[in-house]
Short mmCIF file of C-alpha atoms in Angstrom, two decimals:
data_model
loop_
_atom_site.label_atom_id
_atom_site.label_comp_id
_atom_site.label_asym_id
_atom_site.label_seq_id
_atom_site.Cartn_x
_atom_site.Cartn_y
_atom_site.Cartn_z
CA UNK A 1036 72.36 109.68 73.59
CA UNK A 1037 75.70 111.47 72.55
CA UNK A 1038 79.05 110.06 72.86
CA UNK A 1039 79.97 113.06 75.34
CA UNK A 1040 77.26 111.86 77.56
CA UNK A 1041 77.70 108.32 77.59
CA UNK A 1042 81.57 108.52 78.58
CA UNK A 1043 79.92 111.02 81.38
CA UNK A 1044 77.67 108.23 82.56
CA UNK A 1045 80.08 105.47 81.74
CA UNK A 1046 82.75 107.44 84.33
CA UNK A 1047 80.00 107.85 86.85
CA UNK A 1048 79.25 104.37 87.14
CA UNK A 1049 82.55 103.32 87.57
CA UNK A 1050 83.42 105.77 90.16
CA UNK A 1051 80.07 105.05 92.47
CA UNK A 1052 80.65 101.29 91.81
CA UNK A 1053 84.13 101.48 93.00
CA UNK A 1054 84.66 97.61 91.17
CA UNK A 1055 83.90 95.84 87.63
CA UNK A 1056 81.23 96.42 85.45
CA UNK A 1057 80.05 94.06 82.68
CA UNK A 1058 80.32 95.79 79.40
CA UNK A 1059 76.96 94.17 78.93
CA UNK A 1060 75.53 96.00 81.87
CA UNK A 1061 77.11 99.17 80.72
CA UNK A 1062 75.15 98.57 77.16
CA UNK A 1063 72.13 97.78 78.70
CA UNK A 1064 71.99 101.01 81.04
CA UNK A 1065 72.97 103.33 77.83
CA UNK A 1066 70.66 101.24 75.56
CA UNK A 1067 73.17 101.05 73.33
CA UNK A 1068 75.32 97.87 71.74
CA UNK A 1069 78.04 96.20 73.66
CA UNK A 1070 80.37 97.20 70.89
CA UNK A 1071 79.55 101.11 70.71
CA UNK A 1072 80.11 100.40 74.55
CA UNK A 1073 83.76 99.22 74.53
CA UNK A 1074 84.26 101.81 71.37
CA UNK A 1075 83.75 104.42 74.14
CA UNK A 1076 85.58 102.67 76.34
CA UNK A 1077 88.44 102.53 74.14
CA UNK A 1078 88.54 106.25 73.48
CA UNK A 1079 88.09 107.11 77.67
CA UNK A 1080 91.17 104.58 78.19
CA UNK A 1081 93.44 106.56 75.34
CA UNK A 1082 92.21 110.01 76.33
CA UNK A 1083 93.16 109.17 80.38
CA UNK A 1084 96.83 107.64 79.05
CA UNK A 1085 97.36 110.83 77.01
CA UNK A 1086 96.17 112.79 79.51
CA UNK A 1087 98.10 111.47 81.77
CA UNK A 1088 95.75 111.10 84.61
CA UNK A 1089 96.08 109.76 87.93
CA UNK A 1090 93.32 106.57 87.12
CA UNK A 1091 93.70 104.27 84.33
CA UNK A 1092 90.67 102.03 83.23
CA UNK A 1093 91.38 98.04 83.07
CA UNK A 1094 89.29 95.80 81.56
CA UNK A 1095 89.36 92.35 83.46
CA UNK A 1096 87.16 89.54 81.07
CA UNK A 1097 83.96 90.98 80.12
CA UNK A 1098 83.96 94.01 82.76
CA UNK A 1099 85.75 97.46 83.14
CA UNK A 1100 87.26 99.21 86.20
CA UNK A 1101 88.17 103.06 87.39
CA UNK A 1102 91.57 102.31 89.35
CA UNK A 1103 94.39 104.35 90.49
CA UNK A 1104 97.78 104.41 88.27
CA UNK A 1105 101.06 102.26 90.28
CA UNK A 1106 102.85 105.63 89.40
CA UNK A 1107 100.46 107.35 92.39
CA UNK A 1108 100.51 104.69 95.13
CA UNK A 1109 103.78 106.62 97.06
CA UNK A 1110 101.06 109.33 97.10
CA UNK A 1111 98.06 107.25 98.18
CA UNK A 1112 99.68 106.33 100.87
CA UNK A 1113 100.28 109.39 102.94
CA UNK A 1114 96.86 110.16 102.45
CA UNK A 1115 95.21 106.42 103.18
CA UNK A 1116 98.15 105.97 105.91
CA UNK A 1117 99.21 101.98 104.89
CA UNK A 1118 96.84 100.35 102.50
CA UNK A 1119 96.78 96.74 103.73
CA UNK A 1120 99.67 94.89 102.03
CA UNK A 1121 99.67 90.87 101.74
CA UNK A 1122 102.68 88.74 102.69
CA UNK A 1123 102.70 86.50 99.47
CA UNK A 1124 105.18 83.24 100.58
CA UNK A 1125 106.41 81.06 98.34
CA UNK A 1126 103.72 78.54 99.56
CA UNK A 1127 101.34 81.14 98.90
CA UNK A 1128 102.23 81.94 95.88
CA UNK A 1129 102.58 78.34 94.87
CA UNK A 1130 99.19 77.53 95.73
CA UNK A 1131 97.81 80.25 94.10
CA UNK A 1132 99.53 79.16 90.93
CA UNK A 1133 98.12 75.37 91.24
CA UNK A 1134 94.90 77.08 91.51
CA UNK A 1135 95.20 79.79 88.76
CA UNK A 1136 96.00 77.01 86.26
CA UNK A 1137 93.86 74.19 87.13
CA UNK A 1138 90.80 75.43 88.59
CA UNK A 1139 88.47 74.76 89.68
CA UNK A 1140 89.98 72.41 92.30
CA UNK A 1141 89.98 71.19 95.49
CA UNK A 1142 91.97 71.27 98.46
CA UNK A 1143 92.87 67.43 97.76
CA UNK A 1144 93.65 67.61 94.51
CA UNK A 1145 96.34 70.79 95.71
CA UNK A 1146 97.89 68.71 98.23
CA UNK A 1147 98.57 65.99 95.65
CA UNK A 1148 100.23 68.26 93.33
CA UNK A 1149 102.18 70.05 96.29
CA UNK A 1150 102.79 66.77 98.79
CA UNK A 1151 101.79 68.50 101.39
CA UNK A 1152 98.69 70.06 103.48
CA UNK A 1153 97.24 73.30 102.03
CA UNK A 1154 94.67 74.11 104.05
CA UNK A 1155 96.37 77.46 105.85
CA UNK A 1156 97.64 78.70 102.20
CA UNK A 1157 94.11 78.27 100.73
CA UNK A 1158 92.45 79.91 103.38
CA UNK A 1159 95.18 82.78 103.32
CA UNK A 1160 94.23 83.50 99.48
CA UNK A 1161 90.65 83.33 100.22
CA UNK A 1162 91.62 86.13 103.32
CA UNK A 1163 93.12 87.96 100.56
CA UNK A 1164 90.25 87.40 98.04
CA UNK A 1165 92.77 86.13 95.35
CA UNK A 1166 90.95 82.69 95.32
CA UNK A 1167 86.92 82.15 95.97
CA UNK A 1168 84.97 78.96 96.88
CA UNK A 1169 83.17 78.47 93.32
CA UNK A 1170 80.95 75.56 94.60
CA UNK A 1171 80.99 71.82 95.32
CA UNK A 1172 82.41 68.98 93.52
CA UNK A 1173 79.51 66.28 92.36
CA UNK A 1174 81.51 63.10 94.65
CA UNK A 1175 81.71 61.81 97.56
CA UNK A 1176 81.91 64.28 100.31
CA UNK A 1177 81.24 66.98 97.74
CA UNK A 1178 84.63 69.13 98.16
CA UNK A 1179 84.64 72.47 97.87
CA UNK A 1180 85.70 73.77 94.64
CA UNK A 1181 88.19 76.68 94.15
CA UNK A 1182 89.29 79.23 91.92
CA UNK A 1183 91.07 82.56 91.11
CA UNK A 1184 88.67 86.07 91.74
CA UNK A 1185 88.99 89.41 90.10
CA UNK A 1186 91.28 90.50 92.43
CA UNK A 1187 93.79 88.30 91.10
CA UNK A 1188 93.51 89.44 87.60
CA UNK A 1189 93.71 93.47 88.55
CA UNK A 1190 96.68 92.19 91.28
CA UNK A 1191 98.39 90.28 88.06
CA UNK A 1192 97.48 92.79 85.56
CA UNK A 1193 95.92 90.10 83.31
CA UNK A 1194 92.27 90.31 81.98
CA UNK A 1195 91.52 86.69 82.02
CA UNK A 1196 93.01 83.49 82.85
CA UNK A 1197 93.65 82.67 79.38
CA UNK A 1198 96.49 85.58 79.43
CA UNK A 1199 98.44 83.82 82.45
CA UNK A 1200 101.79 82.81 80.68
CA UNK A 1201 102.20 79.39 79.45
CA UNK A 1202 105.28 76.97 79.98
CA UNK A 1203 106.94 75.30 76.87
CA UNK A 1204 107.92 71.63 77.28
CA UNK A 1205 111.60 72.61 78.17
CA UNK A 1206 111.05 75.01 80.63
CA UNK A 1207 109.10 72.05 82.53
CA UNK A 1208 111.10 69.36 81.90
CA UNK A 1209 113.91 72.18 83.59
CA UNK A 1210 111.42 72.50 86.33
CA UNK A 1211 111.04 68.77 87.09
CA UNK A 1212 114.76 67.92 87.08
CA UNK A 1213 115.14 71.34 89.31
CA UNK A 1214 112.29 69.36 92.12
CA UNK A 1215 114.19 66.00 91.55
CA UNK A 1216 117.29 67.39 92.50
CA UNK A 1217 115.58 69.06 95.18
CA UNK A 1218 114.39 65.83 96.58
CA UNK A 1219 117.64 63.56 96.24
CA UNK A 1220 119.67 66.49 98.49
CA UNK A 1221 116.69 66.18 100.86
CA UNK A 1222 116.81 62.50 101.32
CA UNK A 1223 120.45 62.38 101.57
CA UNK A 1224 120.91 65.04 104.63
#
């Protein structure tokens, strides 16, 4: 099969499927190699940049996406009315980092980092399908597991976890005397 053709198919898969598909998949369907697969994919994501098109691929681990630039949202949205927007709190957003960099984990093993119950803020990023139940823990009581979805990649603009940014020893050692000061005001009022 040509080039030409492929990128035709390629773009018609992602439009129907409307979310990820394996590079793998891709290759199979084309019977072609995974790597002439993301050397097509490569030249479709350059030609819709310097095109300047109103989609953009994104590749998120071993899958690609069609999705709609940032630059047309104000657009999207007189046509879609509101596209449902999620309140992220700080507790939200907290959890979700917990979970992001040590998942899988449990609810219990949240609330020890955080002090406190996270029950509501887990089940809020589940609601928002930034964080999926990825099975059980082999213990006593066998506690759901959690972790991050593809969602939060494509909301983070990150292609796998291993991009998230990581913290040098000062920055946490800032951190923890930041919470410790925290806690002495709060014990003191």
């Amino acid at each position: 099969m040509k080039e030409e053709k492929c990128e035709a198919v390629i773009e018609g898969i992602l439009f129907a499927m409307g979310e990820s598909v394996e590079i793998a998949r891709l290759a199979e369907v084309l019977e072609i190699s995974q790597e002439e697969v993301q050397k097509i994919l490569t030249n479709m994501k350059q030609r819709y940049e310097a095109e300047n098109r109103g989609i953009e691929m994104m590749e998120i681990e071993n899958a690609v996406q069609l999705c709609t630039k940032k630059d047309t949202y104000e657009y999207l949205i007189k046509i879609a009315k509101q596209p449902k927007r999620h309140m992220m709190t700080d507790v939200l957003l907290e959890t979700l980092s917990i979970i992001a960099y040590k998942q899988p984990i449990t609810k219990l093993e949240i609330e020890k980092i955080r002090g406190v119950s996270c029950s509501h803020a887990v089940n809020k990023l589940v609601e928002y399908n930034l964080v999926c139940e990825l099975g059980r823990l082999d213990a006593p009581g066998r506690p759901l597991l959690f972790g991050t979805t593809e969602d939060f990649l494509r909301s983070f603009g990150v292609q796998s976890i291993e991009e998230l940014p990581v913290l040098n020893q000062e920055q946490l050692e800032e951190f923890k005397q930041q919470a410790e000061e925290e806690m002495n005001v709060k014990l003191n009022v």
